[in-house]
Amino acid sequence: MYLLQWERGMYAWQRQATLRARLESAVSKIRQRTDQPIGAAAALVRAWTSVSALRERSAATVGLLAEGESPGPAVSLDKVLLSHTEQLVMDACRSVEPLAFAFGPGVEAELSRSEWFYSRAATIYGGAVDVQRGIIAEHLLQLPRSPR
């Protein structure tokens, strides 16, 4: 558990920077278009909000770690937020150029598809989100354990 806080805290910080760059690229693409795909702007706003929240949350975690403090079970918040953000960003990127995403040839289109599929696993790898929510409920919110 001690090592996971370092892994999750630092990975969330690094990943939010990558997600932010992907989102900035999608925003740049949509600004160049004369026709906006339905729902793309709203998807970009949701993703941008989530990336901003992830940035603040992971910065707080990295700050605690740098000071030698243990964030403890609060790093589960980072994991849940990261998983959610990962999917929102990839969905937003897909919504900007849906045809290129689905049928586009070339390295960029293949990378977009690969990242989108990878984001689907984000709620499972590194600790299932449902498990993380249980940790949050029990250890941070002091809610009673649910019967299994």
Short mmCIF file of C-alpha atoms in Angstrom, two decimals:
data_model
loop_
_atom_site.label_atom_id
_atom_site.label_comp_id
_atom_site.label_asym_id
_atom_site.label_seq_id
_atom_site.Cartn_x
_atom_site.Cartn_y
_atom_site.Cartn_z
CA MET A 1 0.00 0.00 0.00
CA TYR A 2 2.91 2.33 0.73
CA LEU A 3 4.38 1.90 -2.75
CA LEU A 4 1.01 2.24 -4.48
CA GLN A 5 0.56 5.79 -3.22
CA TRP A 6 3.79 6.76 -4.97
CA GLU A 7 2.89 4.93 -8.13
CA ARG A 8 -0.65 6.29 -8.32
CA GLY A 9 0.29 9.81 -7.33
CA MET A 10 3.14 10.15 -9.79
CA TYR A 11 1.38 8.28 -12.60
CA ALA A 12 -1.72 10.46 -12.28
CA TRP A 13 0.46 13.59 -12.44
CA GLN A 14 2.31 12.34 -15.53
CA ARG A 15 -0.84 11.07 -17.24
CA GLN A 16 -2.82 14.28 -16.71
CA ALA A 17 -0.12 16.14 -18.67
CA THR A 18 -0.45 13.67 -21.55
CA LEU A 19 -4.24 13.86 -21.47
CA ARG A 20 -4.12 17.65 -21.41
CA ALA A 21 -1.88 17.65 -24.51
CA ARG A 22 -4.29 15.30 -26.32
CA LEU A 23 -7.18 17.54 -25.38
CA GLU A 24 -5.38 20.69 -26.56
CA SER A 25 -4.79 18.98 -29.90
CA ALA A 26 -8.50 18.13 -30.18
CA VAL A 27 -9.48 21.71 -29.34
CA SER A 28 -7.09 22.97 -32.01
CA LYS A 29 -8.66 20.62 -34.58
CA ILE A 30 -12.20 21.66 -33.78
CA ARG A 31 -11.29 25.34 -34.03
CA GLN A 32 -10.11 24.74 -37.60
CA ARG A 33 -13.41 23.18 -38.65
CA THR A 34 -16.32 25.12 -40.08
CA ASP A 35 -18.76 22.38 -39.11
CA GLN A 36 -18.70 21.09 -35.57
CA PRO A 37 -19.72 17.51 -34.95
CA ILE A 38 -22.78 17.24 -32.72
CA GLY A 39 -21.81 17.07 -29.08
CA ALA A 40 -18.09 17.60 -29.66
CA ALA A 41 -17.91 20.97 -27.90
CA ALA A 42 -19.79 19.68 -24.85
CA ALA A 43 -17.56 16.58 -24.72
CA LEU A 44 -14.46 18.79 -24.85
CA VAL A 45 -15.75 20.96 -21.99
CA ARG A 46 -16.51 17.91 -19.82
CA ALA A 47 -13.07 16.47 -20.55
CA TRP A 48 -11.31 19.79 -19.89
CA THR A 49 -13.06 20.13 -16.54
CA SER A 50 -12.08 16.61 -15.56
CA VAL A 51 -8.44 17.09 -16.63
CA SER A 52 -8.30 20.27 -14.55
CA ALA A 53 -9.69 18.45 -11.50
CA LEU A 54 -7.21 15.60 -12.02
CA ARG A 55 -4.36 18.09 -12.28
CA GLU A 56 -5.28 19.71 -8.96
CA ARG A 57 -5.89 16.40 -7.20
CA SER A 58 -2.66 14.79 -8.39
CA ALA A 59 -0.66 17.95 -7.63
CA ALA A 60 -1.89 17.77 -4.04
CA THR A 61 -0.87 14.11 -3.82
CA VAL A 62 2.57 14.73 -5.31
CA GLY A 63 3.00 17.67 -2.93
CA LEU A 64 2.27 15.46 0.07
CA LEU A 65 4.67 12.81 -1.16
CA ALA A 66 7.40 15.41 -1.75
CA GLU A 67 7.00 16.57 1.86
CA GLY A 68 7.43 13.00 3.06
CA GLU A 69 3.79 12.67 4.09
CA SER A 70 1.55 9.75 3.24
CA PRO A 71 -1.71 10.53 1.46
CA GLY A 72 -2.93 7.07 2.49
CA PRO A 73 -6.26 5.91 1.11
CA ALA A 74 -6.86 9.33 -0.46
CA VAL A 75 -4.78 8.19 -3.46
CA SER A 76 -7.83 6.12 -4.38
CA LEU A 77 -9.42 9.44 -5.35
CA ASP A 78 -6.58 9.96 -7.84
CA LYS A 79 -7.16 6.53 -9.38
CA VAL A 80 -10.93 6.98 -9.76
CA LEU A 81 -10.55 10.48 -11.18
CA LEU A 82 -7.79 9.36 -13.55
CA SER A 83 -9.88 6.49 -14.92
CA HIS A 84 -12.88 8.74 -15.46
CA THR A 85 -10.78 11.49 -17.05
CA GLU A 86 -8.98 9.08 -19.34
CA GLN A 87 -12.28 7.95 -20.83
CA LEU A 88 -13.73 11.46 -21.10
CA VAL A 89 -10.66 12.78 -22.94
CA MET A 90 -10.54 9.90 -25.40
CA ASP A 91 -14.29 10.14 -26.03
CA ALA A 92 -13.94 13.88 -26.65
CA CYS A 93 -11.05 13.34 -29.07
CA ARG A 94 -13.10 10.75 -30.93
CA SER A 95 -16.08 13.11 -31.13
CA VAL A 96 -14.05 15.83 -32.87
CA GLU A 97 -13.28 13.67 -35.91
CA PRO A 98 -15.57 10.64 -35.74
CA LEU A 99 -15.04 9.46 -39.32
CA ALA A 100 -11.26 9.83 -39.18
CA PHE A 101 -11.30 8.00 -35.87
CA ALA A 102 -13.29 5.09 -37.24
CA PHE A 103 -11.86 4.77 -40.73
CA GLY A 104 -8.77 6.96 -40.98
CA PRO A 105 -5.58 5.41 -42.24
CA GLY A 106 -2.16 6.30 -40.96
CA VAL A 107 -0.29 6.49 -37.71
CA GLU A 108 -2.32 9.30 -36.09
CA ALA A 109 -5.66 7.54 -36.63
CA GLU A 110 -4.25 4.23 -35.42
CA LEU A 111 -2.85 5.93 -32.33
CA SER A 112 -6.23 7.56 -31.60
CA ARG A 113 -8.02 4.23 -31.86
CA SER A 114 -5.39 2.52 -29.72
CA GLU A 115 -5.62 5.20 -27.00
CA TRP A 116 -9.41 5.04 -27.04
CA PHE A 117 -9.42 1.26 -26.57
CA TYR A 118 -6.76 1.57 -23.86
CA SER A 119 -8.95 4.08 -22.02
CA ARG A 120 -11.73 1.48 -21.79
CA ALA A 121 -9.46 -0.60 -19.54
CA ALA A 122 -8.63 2.40 -17.33
CA THR A 123 -11.34 1.46 -14.84
CA ILE A 124 -9.80 -1.99 -14.39
CA TYR A 125 -6.00 -1.84 -14.54
CA GLY A 126 -4.07 -0.74 -11.49
CA GLY A 127 -6.98 -1.47 -9.14
CA ALA A 128 -10.58 -1.68 -10.25
CA VAL A 129 -12.53 1.53 -9.78
CA ASP A 130 -15.22 -0.33 -7.85
CA VAL A 131 -12.59 -1.45 -5.34
CA GLN A 132 -11.23 2.11 -5.13
CA ARG A 133 -14.73 3.46 -4.49
CA GLY A 134 -15.08 0.94 -1.66
CA ILE A 135 -11.81 2.19 -0.15
CA ILE A 136 -13.01 5.79 -0.44
CA ALA A 137 -16.37 4.97 1.13
CA GLU A 138 -14.92 2.96 3.99
CA HIS A 139 -11.67 4.78 4.81
CA LEU A 140 -12.31 8.38 3.80
CA LEU A 141 -16.05 8.78 4.23
CA GLN A 142 -16.30 6.30 7.15
CA LEU A 143 -19.35 4.63 5.62
CA PRO A 144 -20.28 1.15 6.79
CA ARG A 145 -18.97 -1.76 4.77
CA SER A 146 -21.49 -3.07 2.25
CA PRO A 147 -22.51 -6.72 2.50
CA ARG A 148 -20.97 -8.90 -0.18
#
